[in-house]
Amino acid sequence: QQQVKQSPQSLIVQKGGISIINCAYENTAFDYFPWYQQFPGKGPALLIAIRPDVSEKKEGRFTISFNKSAKQFSLHIMDSQPGDSATYFCAASPRYGNKLVFGAGTILRVKS
Amino acid sequence: EPEVTQTPSHQVTQMGQEVILRCVPISNHLYFYWYRQILGQKVEFLVSFYNNEISEKSEIFDDQFSVERPDGSNFTLKIRSTKLEDSAMYFCASSEEGTRNTEAFFGQGTRLTVV
């Protein structure tokens, strides 16, 4: 099944709080999992990515947690800032193939 | 910083007309892609292109669609006879290697409106 399910659809977080976005997949052929950030009027931009041989990857305030057995991965944004307000997409790329399969997106709003 | 550029930013066309969306990928990149995003929906893969041929395409990419790299810099998406349901934001992307190995950089998109 070439799908990635993403939740929640939208999220409101207070400044300084933690934003958590979850994704799940079924296809075990996926082996690369990036997160993209999209601001209005712009194309998606890579935020952080992980491969299934590690369970966590951290870059600054952004962390991906990966659970291979559950086929789930999540993005945590620590100390969320109003500038983080954007749409976030999880994605997956299959081992044999050359494309990204995107989740439905999460609209994040960080209130100051 | 190098970027993928797309033109036009917005195109309005009559149903049944042909449209060509243009992209200039990042110069040292070898893989090129088109994705689309219908308003309020997820980004969907259309096609990937490497070594002057299509390497993969989705079910959406039917005979109405074609891609071309007419010269060393441009990458185009042609829709032969547009339908109302082709209205979407179309994103071009490029990467040095395949998307599993290197980052895919996206352009700012072309909003296609079919009336």
XYZ file of N, CA and C in Angstrom:
681
model
N 0.850 -1.171 0.000
C 0.000 0.000 0.000
C 0.903 1.243 0.000
N 0.811 2.056 -1.083
C 1.705 3.191 -1.218
C 1.090 4.428 -0.574
N 0.842 4.370 0.722
C 0.241 5.510 1.407
C 1.005 5.838 2.670
N 0.962 7.097 3.022
C 1.476 7.537 4.308
C 0.343 8.322 4.971
N -0.033 7.899 6.168
C -1.151 8.546 6.863
C -0.593 9.500 7.901
N -1.088 10.716 7.898
C -0.547 11.771 8.747
C -1.648 12.354 9.617
N -1.287 12.644 10.862
C -2.230 13.286 11.787
C -1.470 14.143 12.791
N -2.088 15.190 13.338
C -3.434 15.659 13.038
C -3.446 16.489 11.755
N -4.616 16.857 11.319
C -4.770 17.689 10.131
C -4.325 19.120 10.418
N -4.602 19.579 11.651
C -4.167 20.903 12.061
C -3.832 20.881 13.541
N -3.001 21.839 13.940
C -2.464 21.829 15.291
C -2.205 23.269 15.716
N -2.664 23.607 16.902
C -2.377 24.930 17.465
C -1.589 24.714 18.754
N -0.459 25.381 18.833
C 0.446 25.207 19.967
C 0.847 26.593 20.478
N 0.977 26.705 21.779
C 1.458 27.960 22.355
C 2.961 28.089 22.126
N 3.406 29.305 21.990
C 4.852 29.575 21.874
C 5.586 28.918 23.031
N 6.667 28.216 22.709
C 7.443 27.524 23.731
C 7.003 26.093 23.965
N 5.866 25.723 23.417
C 5.359 24.369 23.602
C 5.977 23.370 22.630
N 5.554 22.126 22.757
C 6.047 21.057 21.876
C 4.955 20.729 20.848
N 5.342 20.729 19.588
C 4.431 20.328 18.515
C 4.782 18.897 18.126
N 3.760 18.046 18.031
C 3.993 16.645 17.676
C 3.086 16.271 16.504
N 3.684 15.761 15.454
C 2.944 15.331 14.264
C 3.319 13.871 13.997
N 2.313 13.071 13.730
C 2.522 11.631 13.594
C 2.231 11.136 12.178
N 2.990 10.138 11.770
C 2.754 9.499 10.479
C 2.885 7.991 10.603
N 2.156 7.288 9.751
C 2.199 5.830 9.736
C 2.205 5.353 8.295
N 2.836 4.212 8.080
C 2.907 3.657 6.733
C 2.702 2.154 6.816
N 2.407 1.541 5.685
C 2.213 0.091 5.642
C 3.265 -0.614 4.797
N 3.763 0.100 3.803
C 4.669 -0.523 2.841
C 6.071 -0.670 3.422
N 6.498 -1.910 3.663
C 7.821 -2.127 4.253
C 8.955 -1.846 3.271
N 8.612 -1.550 2.031
C 9.638 -1.184 1.049
C 10.101 0.267 1.221
N 9.377 1.042 2.033
C 9.835 2.403 2.298
C 11.087 2.336 3.176
N 12.122 3.092 2.808
C 13.300 3.073 3.657
C 13.970 4.430 3.801
N 13.226 5.478 3.518
C 13.747 6.833 3.715
C 12.552 7.699 4.040
N 12.658 8.463 5.146
C 11.495 9.164 5.666
C 11.860 10.622 5.949
N 11.578 11.517 5.007
C 11.851 12.933 5.232
C 10.616 13.673 5.717
N 10.855 14.787 6.357
C 9.796 15.735 6.700
C 10.058 17.017 5.900
N 8.981 17.551 5.327
C 9.068 18.788 4.564
C 8.223 19.862 5.235
N 8.715 21.091 5.138
C 8.028 22.254 5.681
C 7.632 23.144 4.498
N 6.399 23.619 4.511
C 5.934 24.453 3.411
C 5.272 25.716 3.947
N 5.795 26.859 3.519
C 5.176 28.141 3.840
C 4.267 28.553 2.688
N 3.256 29.361 2.967
C 2.320 29.776 1.912
C 3.044 30.368 0.716
N 2.674 29.921 -0.466
C 3.257 30.455 -1.690
C 4.622 29.892 -2.031
N 5.095 28.943 -1.258
C 6.421 28.359 -1.492
C 6.292 26.857 -1.725
N 7.342 26.281 -2.290
C 7.379 24.834 -2.422
C 7.827 24.192 -1.126
N 7.582 22.888 -0.983
C 8.059 22.190 0.219
C 9.582 22.242 0.309
N 10.098 22.349 1.518
C 11.542 22.376 1.746
C 11.886 21.315 2.785
N 12.946 20.571 2.536
C 13.348 19.506 3.453
C 13.717 20.084 4.817
N 13.149 19.457 5.856
C 13.418 19.896 7.219
C 14.405 18.946 7.897
N 14.089 17.684 7.865
C 14.900 16.658 8.521
C 14.462 15.314 7.956
N 15.365 14.339 7.958
C 15.026 13.032 7.391
C 15.684 11.930 8.205
N 15.124 10.720 8.108
C 15.646 9.594 8.873
C 15.570 8.325 8.034
N 16.462 7.395 8.316
C 16.395 6.057 7.719
C 16.044 5.072 8.818
N 15.491 3.915 8.476
C 14.961 3.008 9.504
C 16.012 2.297 10.351
N 17.302 2.534 10.094
C 18.309 1.891 10.925
C 18.582 2.664 12.220
N 17.943 3.829 12.386
C 18.058 4.573 13.643
C 16.659 4.864 14.171
N 16.548 5.031 15.481
C 15.225 5.241 16.086
C 14.943 6.713 16.347
N 15.971 7.541 16.281
C 15.760 8.959 16.544
C 16.837 9.779 15.845
N 16.430 10.952 15.378
C 17.390 11.884 14.801
C 16.997 13.283 15.227
N 17.981 14.033 15.695
C 17.705 15.365 16.206
C 18.542 16.386 15.446
N 17.892 17.491 15.056
C 18.600 18.608 14.444
C 18.022 19.886 15.032
N 18.774 20.465 15.971
C 18.293 21.671 16.626
C 17.027 21.396 17.412
N 15.961 22.142 17.132
C 14.702 21.950 17.856
C 13.830 20.848 17.241
N 14.273 20.262 16.156
C 13.468 19.276 15.427
C 14.003 17.862 15.661
N 13.112 16.945 16.029
C 13.477 15.557 16.270
C 12.506 14.646 15.541
N 13.053 13.635 14.864
C 12.216 12.559 14.313
C 12.391 11.359 15.222
N 11.260 10.774 15.625
C 11.274 9.485 16.316
C 10.736 8.449 15.356
N 11.396 7.306 15.277
C 11.023 6.280 14.304
C 10.826 4.947 14.998
N 9.679 4.320 14.767
C 9.369 3.013 15.335
C 9.156 2.042 14.183
N 10.195 1.277 13.873
C 10.146 0.411 12.695
C 9.097 -0.691 12.845
N 8.994 -1.281 14.021
C 8.057 -2.402 14.213
C 6.611 -1.930 14.084
N 6.340 -0.717 14.544
C 4.981 -0.179 14.455
C 4.731 0.529 13.137
N 5.767 0.703 12.359
C 5.692 1.432 11.087
C 5.131 2.843 11.313
N 5.716 3.516 12.288
C 5.272 4.874 12.605
C 6.491 5.769 12.793
N 6.311 7.033 12.466
C 7.353 8.002 12.745
C 6.705 9.343 13.039
N 7.394 10.145 13.823
C 6.800 11.390 14.255
C 7.835 12.506 14.273
N 7.322 13.720 14.145
C 8.142 14.923 14.208
C 7.795 15.658 15.497
N 8.823 15.981 16.259
C 8.651 16.779 17.459
C 9.357 18.114 17.232
N 8.642 19.189 17.476
C 9.249 20.524 17.408
C 9.260 21.076 18.825
N 10.450 21.169 19.381
C 10.592 21.665 20.764
C 10.602 23.191 20.739
N 10.165 23.784 21.871
C 10.195 25.253 21.991
C 9.623 25.901 20.721
N 8.433 25.514 20.349
C 7.820 25.986 19.106
C 7.731 27.517 19.081
N 8.000 28.081 17.910
C 8.014 29.527 17.718
C 6.991 29.931 16.652
N 6.506 31.158 16.716
C 5.559 31.607 15.683
C 6.094 31.429 14.265
N 7.402 31.553 14.078
C 8.015 31.346 12.768
C 7.955 29.909 12.280
N 7.586 28.990 13.171
C 7.415 27.587 12.772
C 6.045 27.354 12.147
N 5.166 28.335 12.220
C 3.826 28.196 11.655
C 3.933 27.949 10.155
N 3.468 26.792 9.729
C 3.621 26.338 8.350
C 2.839 25.039 8.198
N 2.871 24.485 6.993
C 2.327 23.148 6.780
C 3.477 22.158 6.757
N 3.319 21.074 7.486
C 4.361 20.056 7.579
C 3.869 18.777 6.916
N 4.710 18.229 6.058
C 4.399 16.976 5.372
C 5.421 15.921 5.755
N 4.945 14.765 6.169
C 5.844 13.627 6.226
C 5.840 12.975 4.851
N 6.867 12.228 4.560
C 6.973 11.566 3.268
C 7.774 10.284 3.436
N 7.711 9.452 2.421
C 8.476 8.214 2.418
C 8.913 7.921 1.002
N 10.085 7.305 0.897
C 10.594 6.941 -0.416
C 10.882 5.448 -0.419
N 10.452 4.734 -1.458
C 10.646 3.292 -1.478
C 12.077 2.918 -1.845
N 12.457 1.727 -1.394
C 13.797 1.210 -1.642
C 14.074 1.111 -3.133
N 13.090 0.651 -3.867
C 13.249 0.534 -5.322
C 12.304 1.533 -5.964
N 12.825 2.599 -6.382
C 11.979 3.654 -6.932
C 12.616 4.985 -6.640
N 12.069 5.993 -7.214
C 12.678 7.299 -7.123
C 11.604 8.363 -7.021
N 10.858 8.324 -5.917
C 9.787 9.272 -5.738
C 9.549 9.438 -4.244
N 8.821 10.479 -3.907
C 8.379 10.702 -2.540
C 6.868 10.500 -2.481
N 6.423 9.754 -1.470
C 4.999 9.597 -1.196
C 4.712 10.460 0.022
N 3.855 11.445 -0.146
C 3.612 12.418 0.913
C 2.382 12.060 1.746
N 2.437 12.437 3.020
C 1.244 12.442 3.849
C 0.364 13.630 3.492
N -0.785 13.720 4.133
C -1.782 14.728 3.790
C -1.420 16.120 4.281
N -0.460 16.221 5.196
C -0.038 17.528 5.688
C -0.698 17.910 6.998
N 0.024 18.678 7.804
C -0.485 19.215 9.067
C -0.228 20.712 9.072
N -1.297 21.466 9.258
C -1.150 22.922 9.346
C -0.874 23.270 10.800
N 0.321 23.764 11.055
C 0.725 24.129 12.417
C 0.624 25.632 12.599
N -0.013 26.023 13.684
C -0.048 27.435 14.041
C 0.491 27.559 15.463
N 1.524 28.371 15.615
C 2.104 28.609 16.924
C 1.663 29.998 17.386
N 0.944 30.023 18.490
C 0.410 31.290 19.007
C 1.412 31.957 19.932
N 1.608 33.239 19.721
C 2.576 33.973 20.552
C 1.918 34.535 21.812
N 22.200 30.931 -2.812
C 21.851 29.513 -2.703
C 21.129 29.081 -3.981
N 21.550 27.978 -4.570
C 20.891 27.518 -5.799
C 19.437 27.153 -5.525
N 18.596 27.379 -6.527
C 17.185 27.055 -6.342
C 16.572 26.598 -7.657
N 15.455 25.906 -7.516
C 14.671 25.485 -8.667
C 13.698 26.617 -8.994
N 13.667 27.043 -10.229
C 12.760 28.128 -10.602
C 11.714 27.631 -11.586
N 10.499 28.095 -11.401
C 9.386 27.670 -12.240
C 8.692 28.903 -12.842
N 8.279 28.732 -14.087
C 7.494 29.777 -14.743
C 6.359 29.143 -15.541
N 5.200 29.827 -15.660
C 4.860 31.029 -14.912
C 4.479 30.675 -13.472
N 4.238 31.679 -12.653
C 3.793 31.398 -11.287
C 2.305 31.055 -11.273
N 1.563 31.610 -12.226
C 0.135 31.313 -12.322
C -0.256 31.282 -13.794
N -0.994 30.243 -14.163
C -1.470 30.117 -15.539
C -2.957 29.772 -15.527
N -3.705 30.551 -16.284
C -5.126 30.268 -16.452
C -5.328 29.819 -17.892
N -6.043 28.719 -18.083
C -6.228 28.200 -19.429
C -7.647 27.685 -19.599
N -8.082 27.668 -20.829
C -9.408 27.124 -21.142
C -9.330 25.600 -21.193
N -10.373 24.976 -20.747
C -10.474 23.517 -20.826
C -10.237 23.064 -22.267
N -9.425 22.018 -22.424
C -9.128 21.501 -23.751
C -7.870 22.086 -24.377
N -7.357 23.162 -23.799
C -6.138 23.770 -24.327
C -4.901 23.043 -23.812
N -3.814 23.206 -24.538
C -2.526 22.653 -24.131
C -1.785 23.683 -23.279
N -1.128 23.202 -22.245
C -0.283 24.087 -21.447
C 1.104 23.462 -21.283
N 2.077 24.322 -21.184
C 3.445 23.880 -20.900
C 3.930 24.626 -19.672
N 4.311 23.852 -18.673
C 4.866 24.421 -17.451
C 6.378 24.243 -17.506
N 7.079 25.296 -17.131
C 8.529 25.295 -17.305
C 9.260 25.330 -15.980
N 10.420 24.708 -15.974
C 11.223 24.594 -14.761
C 12.700 24.681 -15.148
N 13.466 25.341 -14.322
C 14.915 25.298 -14.451
C 15.447 24.644 -13.189
N 15.871 23.381 -13.276
C 16.396 22.688 -12.091
C 17.752 23.264 -11.677
N 18.227 22.834 -10.523
C 19.548 23.230 -10.061
C 20.588 22.598 -10.984
N 21.612 23.370 -11.328
C 22.450 23.043 -12.490
C 23.186 21.709 -12.414
N 23.649 21.280 -11.267
C 24.403 20.023 -11.211
C 23.530 18.825 -10.858
N 22.224 19.028 -10.823
C 21.321 17.935 -10.475
C 21.028 17.073 -11.698
N 20.823 15.779 -11.432
C 20.640 14.819 -12.519
C 19.231 14.235 -12.565
N 18.489 14.364 -11.471
C 17.156 13.782 -11.390
C 16.139 14.916 -11.324
N 15.060 14.757 -12.071
C 14.049 15.813 -12.136
C 12.672 15.191 -11.934
N 11.794 15.979 -11.326
C 10.490 15.459 -10.931
C 9.406 16.514 -11.157
N 8.197 16.025 -11.339
C 7.019 16.861 -11.239
C 6.074 16.246 -10.209
N 5.564 17.123 -9.351
C 4.547 16.764 -8.369
C 3.407 17.755 -8.541
N 2.229 17.371 -8.047
C 1.152 18.346 -8.050
C 0.436 18.313 -6.700
N -0.216 19.423 -6.397
C -0.961 19.546 -5.144
C -2.281 20.233 -5.460
N -3.349 19.440 -5.456
C -4.675 20.015 -5.596
C -4.976 20.773 -4.312
N -5.663 21.907 -4.441
C -5.898 22.802 -3.308
C -6.402 22.051 -2.078
N -5.681 22.192 -0.981
C -6.096 21.585 0.277
C -5.780 20.114 0.405
N -5.125 19.548 -0.600
C -4.811 18.120 -0.559
C -3.306 17.889 -0.492
N -2.914 16.635 -0.484
C -1.492 16.338 -0.319
C -0.735 16.501 -1.633
N 0.570 16.566 -1.512
C 1.444 16.626 -2.673
C 1.521 15.223 -3.282
N 1.288 15.144 -4.604
C 1.259 13.837 -5.281
C 2.351 13.755 -6.344
N 3.027 12.640 -6.381
C 4.063 12.393 -7.381
C 3.446 12.200 -8.758
N 4.037 12.827 -9.750
C 3.606 12.614 -11.135
C 4.635 11.785 -11.903
N 5.888 12.258 -11.924
C 6.868 11.626 -12.805
C 8.281 11.960 -12.329
N 9.189 11.025 -12.567
C 10.612 11.305 -12.358
C 11.349 11.077 -13.678
N 12.443 11.787 -13.850
C 13.128 11.843 -15.152
C 14.615 11.825 -14.895
N 15.295 10.893 -15.550
C 16.745 10.771 -15.376
C 17.354 10.311 -16.679
N 18.482 10.876 -17.021
C 19.222 10.446 -18.206
C 18.350 10.534 -19.460
N 17.597 11.635 -19.523
C 16.756 11.944 -20.681
C 15.613 10.969 -20.926
N 15.184 10.292 -19.879
C 13.995 9.469 -20.035
C 13.241 9.372 -18.714
N 11.970 9.020 -18.829
C 11.149 8.848 -17.639
C 11.628 7.610 -16.892
N 11.900 7.764 -15.584
C 12.315 6.610 -14.790
C 11.147 6.017 -14.013
N 10.165 6.835 -13.692
C 8.990 6.340 -13.002
C 7.854 7.331 -13.207
N 6.630 6.815 -13.272
C 5.473 7.707 -13.374
C 4.317 7.132 -12.582
N 3.410 8.008 -12.169
C 2.268 7.565 -11.383
C 1.075 7.334 -12.307
N 0.004 6.820 -11.691
C -1.237 6.588 -12.453
C -1.817 7.893 -12.987
N -1.533 8.984 -12.288
C -2.057 10.281 -12.724
C -1.447 10.675 -14.067
N -0.201 10.310 -14.277
C 0.568 10.718 -15.458
C 0.150 9.870 -16.643
N -1.006 10.216 -17.219
C -1.502 9.430 -18.350
C -1.037 10.043 -19.667
N -1.656 9.623 -20.756
C -1.202 10.043 -22.091
C -1.367 11.539 -22.338
N -2.129 12.219 -21.492
C -2.292 13.656 -21.646
C -1.057 14.432 -21.186
N -0.207 13.764 -20.423
C 0.965 14.410 -19.860
C 2.230 13.963 -20.606
N 3.173 14.872 -20.719
C 4.489 14.505 -21.229
C 5.523 15.426 -20.598
N 6.758 14.953 -20.539
C 7.850 15.759 -20.016
C 8.978 15.765 -21.029
N 9.771 16.833 -20.927
C 10.844 16.993 -21.885
C 11.941 17.825 -21.255
N 13.174 17.507 -21.663
C 14.291 18.376 -21.290
C 14.855 18.870 -22.618
N 14.307 19.958 -23.118
C 14.620 20.384 -24.491
C 16.040 20.894 -24.683
N 16.661 21.329 -23.587
C 18.037 21.804 -23.682
C 18.722 21.454 -22.364
N 19.894 22.001 -22.135
C 20.638 21.615 -20.948
C 20.129 22.203 -19.648
N 19.132 23.098 -19.715
C 18.732 23.760 -18.476
C 17.243 23.623 -18.162
N 16.393 23.540 -19.156
C 14.961 23.532 -18.888
C 14.393 22.122 -18.775
N 13.328 22.013 -17.999
C 12.588 20.762 -17.846
C 11.116 21.152 -17.892
N 10.363 20.570 -18.821
C 8.988 21.025 -19.016
C 7.980 19.915 -18.795
N 6.800 20.322 -18.368
C 5.652 19.430 -18.250
C 4.582 19.956 -19.200
N 4.136 19.116 -20.115
C 3.078 19.489 -21.050
C 1.819 18.720 -20.721
N 0.722 19.440 -20.664
C -0.589 18.797 -20.550
C -1.302 19.075 -21.859
N -1.623 18.018 -22.580
C -2.076 18.158 -23.968
C -3.459 18.786 -24.078
N -4.388 18.321 -23.336
C -5.764 18.797 -23.413
C -6.283 18.914 -21.989
N -6.205 20.111 -21.438
C -6.470 20.269 -20.007
C -7.926 20.017 -19.652
N -8.091 19.453 -18.444
C -9.424 19.214 -17.896
C -9.568 20.079 -16.641
N -10.802 20.258 -16.211
C -11.030 21.043 -14.997
C -10.255 20.460 -13.814
N -10.207 19.130 -13.742
C -9.552 18.472 -12.609
C -8.027 18.554 -12.646
N -7.471 19.141 -13.703
C -6.032 19.378 -13.743
C -5.653 20.640 -12.971
N -6.640 21.404 -12.537
C -6.367 22.613 -11.747
C -5.664 22.216 -10.456
N -4.483 22.754 -10.243
C -3.655 22.372 -9.094
C -2.411 23.244 -9.093
N -1.633 23.109 -8.023
C -0.289 23.680 -7.984
C 0.655 22.585 -8.455
N 1.480 22.903 -9.427
C 2.436 21.938 -9.960
C 3.836 22.333 -9.497
N 4.503 21.399 -8.859
C 5.847 21.648 -8.354
C 6.856 20.837 -9.161
N 7.905 21.505 -9.563
C 9.058 20.856 -10.140
C 10.079 20.651 -9.019
N 10.826 19.580 -9.077
C 11.879 19.338 -8.096
C 13.081 18.723 -8.795
N 14.236 18.843 -8.156
C 15.430 18.199 -8.698
C 16.303 17.720 -7.555
N 17.145 16.736 -7.857
C 18.076 16.211 -6.857
C 19.336 15.743 -7.555
N 20.440 15.751 -6.794
C 21.715 15.295 -7.359
C 21.662 13.820 -7.713
N 21.135 13.049 -6.768
C 20.938 11.624 -6.988
C 19.461 11.331 -6.740
N 19.094 10.065 -6.623
C 17.704 9.732 -6.365
C 17.246 10.254 -5.018
N 15.934 10.308 -4.820
C 15.378 10.931 -3.621
C 15.718 10.172 -2.346
N 16.165 8.908 -2.443
C 16.548 8.177 -1.245
C 17.927 8.588 -0.758
N 18.711 9.194 -1.614
C 20.103 9.473 -1.268
C 20.417 10.946 -1.068
N 19.687 11.797 -1.739
C 19.956 13.229 -1.617
C 18.651 13.991 -1.549
N 18.750 15.200 -1.044
C 17.584 16.043 -0.867
C 16.985 16.416 -2.209
N 15.653 16.376 -2.273
C 14.937 16.896 -3.428
C 14.581 18.349 -3.142
N 14.994 19.244 -4.029
C 14.705 20.667 -3.883
C 13.504 21.004 -4.757
N 12.536 21.674 -4.174
C 11.311 22.009 -4.873
C 11.312 23.477 -5.315
N 10.712 23.726 -6.461
C 10.453 25.092 -6.892
C 9.264 25.677 -6.148
N 8.960 26.922 -6.469
C 7.880 27.612 -5.752
C 6.505 27.254 -6.303
N 6.486 26.544 -7.438
C 5.222 26.053 -7.966
C 4.621 26.935 -9.049
N 3.826 26.311 -9.901
C 2.981 27.005 -10.870
C 1.538 26.652 -10.561
N 0.744 27.682 -10.292
C -0.675 27.423 -10.045
C -1.394 27.389 -11.385
N -1.931 26.229 -11.727
C -2.677 26.074 -12.974
C -4.165 26.100 -12.677
N -4.860 27.001 -13.332
C -6.305 27.088 -13.196
C -6.924 26.811 -14.556
N -7.742 25.768 -14.631
C -8.429 25.414 -15.870
C -9.884 25.850 -15.742
N -10.333 26.676 -16.699
C -11.706 27.213 -16.626
C -12.548 26.731 -17.802
